[in-house]
PDB file of C-alpha atoms and ligand atoms in Angstrom:
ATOM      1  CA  UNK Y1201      76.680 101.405 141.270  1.00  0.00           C
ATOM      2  CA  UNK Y1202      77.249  99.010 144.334  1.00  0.00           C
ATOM      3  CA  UNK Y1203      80.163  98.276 145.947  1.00  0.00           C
ATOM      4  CA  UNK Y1204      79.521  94.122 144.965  1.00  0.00           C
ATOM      5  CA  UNK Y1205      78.768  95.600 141.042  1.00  0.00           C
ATOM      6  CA  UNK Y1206      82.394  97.641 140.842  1.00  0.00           C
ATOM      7  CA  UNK Y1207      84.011  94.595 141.952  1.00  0.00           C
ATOM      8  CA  UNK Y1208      82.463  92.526 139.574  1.00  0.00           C
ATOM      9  CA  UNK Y1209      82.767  95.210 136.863  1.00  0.00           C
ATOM     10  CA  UNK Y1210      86.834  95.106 137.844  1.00  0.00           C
ATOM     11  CA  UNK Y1211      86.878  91.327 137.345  1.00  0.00           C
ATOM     12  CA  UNK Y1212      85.579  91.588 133.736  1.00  0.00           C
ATOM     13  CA  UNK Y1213      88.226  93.376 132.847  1.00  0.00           C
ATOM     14  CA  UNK Y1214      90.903  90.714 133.954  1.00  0.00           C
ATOM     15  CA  UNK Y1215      90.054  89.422 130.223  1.00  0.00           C
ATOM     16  CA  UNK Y1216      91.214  92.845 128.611  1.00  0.00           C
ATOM     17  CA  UNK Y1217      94.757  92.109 130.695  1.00  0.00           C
ATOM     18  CA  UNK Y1218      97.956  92.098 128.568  1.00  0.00           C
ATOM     19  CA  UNK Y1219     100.232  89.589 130.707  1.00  0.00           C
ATOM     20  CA  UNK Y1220     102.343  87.636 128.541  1.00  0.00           C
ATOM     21  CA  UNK Y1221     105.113  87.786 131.275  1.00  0.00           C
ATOM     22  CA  UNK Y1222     103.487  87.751 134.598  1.00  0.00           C
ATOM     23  CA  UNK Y1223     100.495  85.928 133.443  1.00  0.00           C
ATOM     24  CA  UNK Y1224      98.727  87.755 136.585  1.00  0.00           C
ATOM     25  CA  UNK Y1225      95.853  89.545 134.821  1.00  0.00           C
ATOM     26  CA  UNK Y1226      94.508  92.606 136.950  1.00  0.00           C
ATOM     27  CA  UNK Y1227      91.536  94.652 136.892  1.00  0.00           C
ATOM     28  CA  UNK Y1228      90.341  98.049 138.120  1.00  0.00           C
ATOM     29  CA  UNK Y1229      87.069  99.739 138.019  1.00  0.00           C
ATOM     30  CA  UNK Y1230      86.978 103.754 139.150  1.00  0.00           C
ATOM     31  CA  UNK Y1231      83.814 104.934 140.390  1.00  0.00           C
ATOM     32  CA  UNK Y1232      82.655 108.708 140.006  1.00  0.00           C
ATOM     33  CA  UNK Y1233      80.606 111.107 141.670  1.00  0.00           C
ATOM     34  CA  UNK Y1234      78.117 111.414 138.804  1.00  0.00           C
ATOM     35  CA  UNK Y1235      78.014 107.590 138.236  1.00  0.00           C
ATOM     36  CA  UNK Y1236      80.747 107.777 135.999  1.00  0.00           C
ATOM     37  CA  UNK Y1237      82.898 104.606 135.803  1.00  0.00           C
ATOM     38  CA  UNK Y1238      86.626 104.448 134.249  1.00  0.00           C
ATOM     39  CA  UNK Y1239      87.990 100.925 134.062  1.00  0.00           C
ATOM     40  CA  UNK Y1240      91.447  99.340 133.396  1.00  0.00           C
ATOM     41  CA  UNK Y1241      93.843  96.440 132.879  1.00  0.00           C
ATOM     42  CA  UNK Y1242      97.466  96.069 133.537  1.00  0.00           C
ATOM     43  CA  UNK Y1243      99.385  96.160 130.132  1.00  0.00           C
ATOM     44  CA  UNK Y1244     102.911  94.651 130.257  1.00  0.00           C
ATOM     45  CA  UNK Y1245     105.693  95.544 127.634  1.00  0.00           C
ATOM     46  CA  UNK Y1246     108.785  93.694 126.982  1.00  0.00           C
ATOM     47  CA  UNK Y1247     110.969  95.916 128.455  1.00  0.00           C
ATOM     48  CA  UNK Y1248     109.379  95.261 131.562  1.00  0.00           C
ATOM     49  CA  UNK Y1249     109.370  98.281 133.843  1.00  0.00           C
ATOM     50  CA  UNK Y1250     107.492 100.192 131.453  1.00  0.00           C
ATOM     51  CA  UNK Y1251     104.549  97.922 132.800  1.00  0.00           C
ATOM     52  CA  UNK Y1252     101.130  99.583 133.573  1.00  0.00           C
ATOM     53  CA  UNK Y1253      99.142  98.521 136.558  1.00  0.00           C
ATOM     54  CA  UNK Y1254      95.454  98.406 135.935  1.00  0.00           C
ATOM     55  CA  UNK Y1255      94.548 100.963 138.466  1.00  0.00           C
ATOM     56  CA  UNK Y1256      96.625 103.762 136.707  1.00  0.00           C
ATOM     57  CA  UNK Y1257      95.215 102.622 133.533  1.00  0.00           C
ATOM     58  CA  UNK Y1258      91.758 103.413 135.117  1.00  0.00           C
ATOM     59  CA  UNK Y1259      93.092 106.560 137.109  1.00  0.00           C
ATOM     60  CA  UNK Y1260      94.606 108.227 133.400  1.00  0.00           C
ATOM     61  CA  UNK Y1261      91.843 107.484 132.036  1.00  0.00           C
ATOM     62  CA  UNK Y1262      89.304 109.516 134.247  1.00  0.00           C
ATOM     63  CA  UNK Y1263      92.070 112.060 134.320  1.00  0.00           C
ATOM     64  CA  UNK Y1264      92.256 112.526 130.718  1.00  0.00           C
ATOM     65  CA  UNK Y1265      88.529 112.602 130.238  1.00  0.00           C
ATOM     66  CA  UNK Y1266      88.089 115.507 132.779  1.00  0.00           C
ATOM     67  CA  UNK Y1267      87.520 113.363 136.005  1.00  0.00           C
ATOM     68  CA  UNK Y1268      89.998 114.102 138.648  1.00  0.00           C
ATOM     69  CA  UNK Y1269      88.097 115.747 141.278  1.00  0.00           C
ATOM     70  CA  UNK Y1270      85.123 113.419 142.240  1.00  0.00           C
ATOM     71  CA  UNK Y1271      86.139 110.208 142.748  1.00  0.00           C
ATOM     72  CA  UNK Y1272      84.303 107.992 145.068  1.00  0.00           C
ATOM     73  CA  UNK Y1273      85.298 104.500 144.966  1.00  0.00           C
ATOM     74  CA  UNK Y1274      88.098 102.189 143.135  1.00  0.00           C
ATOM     75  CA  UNK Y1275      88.077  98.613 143.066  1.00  0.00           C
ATOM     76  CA  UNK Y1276      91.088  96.060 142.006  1.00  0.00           C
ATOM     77  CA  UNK Y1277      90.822  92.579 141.264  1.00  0.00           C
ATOM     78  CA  UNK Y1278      93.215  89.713 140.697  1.00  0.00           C
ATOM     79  CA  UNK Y1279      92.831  85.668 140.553  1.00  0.00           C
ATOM     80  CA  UNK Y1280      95.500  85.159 143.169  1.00  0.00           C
ATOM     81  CA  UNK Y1281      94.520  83.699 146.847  1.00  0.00           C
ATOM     82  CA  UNK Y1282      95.436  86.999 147.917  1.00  0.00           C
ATOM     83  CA  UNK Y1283      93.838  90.140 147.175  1.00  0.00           C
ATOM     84  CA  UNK Y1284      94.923  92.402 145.252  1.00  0.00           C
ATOM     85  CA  UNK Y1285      97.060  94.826 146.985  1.00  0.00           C
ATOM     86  CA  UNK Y1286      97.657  97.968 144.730  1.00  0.00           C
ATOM     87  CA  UNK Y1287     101.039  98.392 144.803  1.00  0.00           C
ATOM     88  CA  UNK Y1288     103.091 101.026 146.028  1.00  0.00           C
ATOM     89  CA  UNK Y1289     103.274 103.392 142.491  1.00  0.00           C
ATOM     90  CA  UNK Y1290      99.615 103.225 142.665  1.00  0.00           C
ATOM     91  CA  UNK Y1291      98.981 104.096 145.537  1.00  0.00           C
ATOM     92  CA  UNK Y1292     100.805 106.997 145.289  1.00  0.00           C
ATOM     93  CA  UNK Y1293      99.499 108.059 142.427  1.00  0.00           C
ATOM     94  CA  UNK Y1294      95.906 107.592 143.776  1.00  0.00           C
ATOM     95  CA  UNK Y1295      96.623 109.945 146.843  1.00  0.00           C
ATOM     96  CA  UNK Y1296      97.598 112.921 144.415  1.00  0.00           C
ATOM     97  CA  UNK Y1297      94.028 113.311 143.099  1.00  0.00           C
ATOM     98  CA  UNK Y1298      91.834 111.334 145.965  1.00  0.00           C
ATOM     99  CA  UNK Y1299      93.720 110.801 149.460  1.00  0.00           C
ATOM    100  CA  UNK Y1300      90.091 110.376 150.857  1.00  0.00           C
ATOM    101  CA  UNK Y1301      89.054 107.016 148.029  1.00  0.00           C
ATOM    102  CA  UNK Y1302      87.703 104.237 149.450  1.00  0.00           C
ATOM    103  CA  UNK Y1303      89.854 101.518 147.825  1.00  0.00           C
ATOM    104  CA  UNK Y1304      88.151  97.930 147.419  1.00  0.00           C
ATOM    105  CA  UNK Y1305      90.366  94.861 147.098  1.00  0.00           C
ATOM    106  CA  UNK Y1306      89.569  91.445 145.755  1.00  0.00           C
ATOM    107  CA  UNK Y1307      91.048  88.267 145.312  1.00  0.00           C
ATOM    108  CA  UNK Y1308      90.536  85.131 143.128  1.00  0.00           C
ATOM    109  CA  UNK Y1309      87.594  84.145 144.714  1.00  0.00           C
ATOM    110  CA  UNK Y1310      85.597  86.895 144.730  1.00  0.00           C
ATOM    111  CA  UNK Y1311      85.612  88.211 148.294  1.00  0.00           C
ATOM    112  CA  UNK Y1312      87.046  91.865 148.688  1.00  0.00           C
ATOM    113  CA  UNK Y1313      87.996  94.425 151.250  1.00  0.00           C
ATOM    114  CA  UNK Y1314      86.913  98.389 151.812  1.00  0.00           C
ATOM    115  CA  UNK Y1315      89.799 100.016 153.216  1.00  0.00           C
ATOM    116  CA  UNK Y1316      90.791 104.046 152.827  1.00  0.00           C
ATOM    117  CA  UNK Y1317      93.211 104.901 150.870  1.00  0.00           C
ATOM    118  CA  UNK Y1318      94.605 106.658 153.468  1.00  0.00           C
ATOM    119  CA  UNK Y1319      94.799 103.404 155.481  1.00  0.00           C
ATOM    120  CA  UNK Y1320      96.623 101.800 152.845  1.00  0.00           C
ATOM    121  CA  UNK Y1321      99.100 104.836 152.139  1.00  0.00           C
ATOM    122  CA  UNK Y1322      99.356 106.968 155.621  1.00  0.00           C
ATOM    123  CA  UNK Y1323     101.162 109.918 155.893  1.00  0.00           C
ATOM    124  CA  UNK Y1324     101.077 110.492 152.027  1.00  0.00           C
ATOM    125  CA  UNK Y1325     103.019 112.843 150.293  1.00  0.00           C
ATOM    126  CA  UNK Y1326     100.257 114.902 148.289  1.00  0.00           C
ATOM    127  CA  UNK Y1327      99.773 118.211 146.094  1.00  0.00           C
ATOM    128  CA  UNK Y1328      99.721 120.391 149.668  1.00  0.00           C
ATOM    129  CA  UNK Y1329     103.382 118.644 150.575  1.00  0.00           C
ATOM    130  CA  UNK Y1330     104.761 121.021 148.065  1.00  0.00           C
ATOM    131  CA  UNK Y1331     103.356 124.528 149.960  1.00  0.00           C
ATOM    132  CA  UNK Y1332     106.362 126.076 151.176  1.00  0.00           C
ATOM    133  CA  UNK Y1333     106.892 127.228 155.251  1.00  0.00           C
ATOM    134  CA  UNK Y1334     105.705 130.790 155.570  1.00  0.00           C
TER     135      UNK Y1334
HETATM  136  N1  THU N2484      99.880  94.878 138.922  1.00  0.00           N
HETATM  137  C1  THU N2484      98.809  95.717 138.779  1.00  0.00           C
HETATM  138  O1  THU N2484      98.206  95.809 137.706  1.00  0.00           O
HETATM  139  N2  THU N2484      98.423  96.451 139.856  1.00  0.00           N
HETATM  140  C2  THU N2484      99.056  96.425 141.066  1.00  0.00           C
HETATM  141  O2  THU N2484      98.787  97.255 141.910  1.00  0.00           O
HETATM  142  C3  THU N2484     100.017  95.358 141.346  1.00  0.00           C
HETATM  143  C4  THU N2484     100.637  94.743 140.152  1.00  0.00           C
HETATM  144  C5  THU N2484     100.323  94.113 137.754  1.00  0.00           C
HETATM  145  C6  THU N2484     101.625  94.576 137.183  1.00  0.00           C
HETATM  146  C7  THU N2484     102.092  93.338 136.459  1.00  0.00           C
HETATM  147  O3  THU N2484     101.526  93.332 135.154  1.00  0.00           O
HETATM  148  C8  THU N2484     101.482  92.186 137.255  1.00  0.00           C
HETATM  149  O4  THU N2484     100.500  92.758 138.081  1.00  0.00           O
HETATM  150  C9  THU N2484     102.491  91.435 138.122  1.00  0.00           C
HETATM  151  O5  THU N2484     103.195  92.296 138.909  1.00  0.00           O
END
């Protein structure tokens, strides 16, 4: 799948959204290895910070279907005049399976951004943090 066809495959899920307090629908498409491709919304809740952002919709999802070693690409979508930035949760938790993803980032009107993850979350704490000084 293209980079241009994730994007677009992100934006169709901005209708799945549940955002009856933001109203600011977002949508994330996760690209495999195999051609595999996990998608996701952000789903709000009342009490609001138990919130979930569409690309950790998309990322448990792979995860809990036995992807969470060969991811390629991720793309996030949102109507605003800005794009999309993944915030700082998700970034985070993107880094712990993928610190090399190419993250693409679009905004209402359709243009987008490639950037690294690793660009967008530097020095990330990851898995190999947690390996103790000999
Ligand atoms: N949101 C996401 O889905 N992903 C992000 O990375 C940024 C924020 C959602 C959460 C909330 O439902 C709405 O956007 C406004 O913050």
């Amino acid at each position: 799948m293209s980079h241009d066809q994730l994007v677009e495959l992100a934006f169709s899920m901005l209708e799945r959204a549940y955002v009856p307090y933001s109203q600011f629908p977002v949508g994330a498409a996760l690209l495999c290895a195999d051609g595999s491709v996990f998608t996701g919304c952000n789903v709000e809740n009342a009490a609001y910070g138990s919130t979930l952002c569409a690309e950790r919709v998309a990322l448990v999802k792979a995860v809990s279907e036995g992807h969470r070693d060969d991811w390629s690409v991720l793309a996030v979508a949102g109507n605003g005049a800005d794009y999309c930035w993944p915030c700082g949760a998700c970034r985070q938790m993107l880094f712990e399976f993928c610190p090399e993803l190419t993250v693409l980032v679009a905004r209402g009107d359709g243009d987008y951004v490639a950037l690294p993850l690793k660009q967008l979350l530097p020095y990330g704490f990851g898995p190999t943090s947690l390996i103790p000084a000999p």
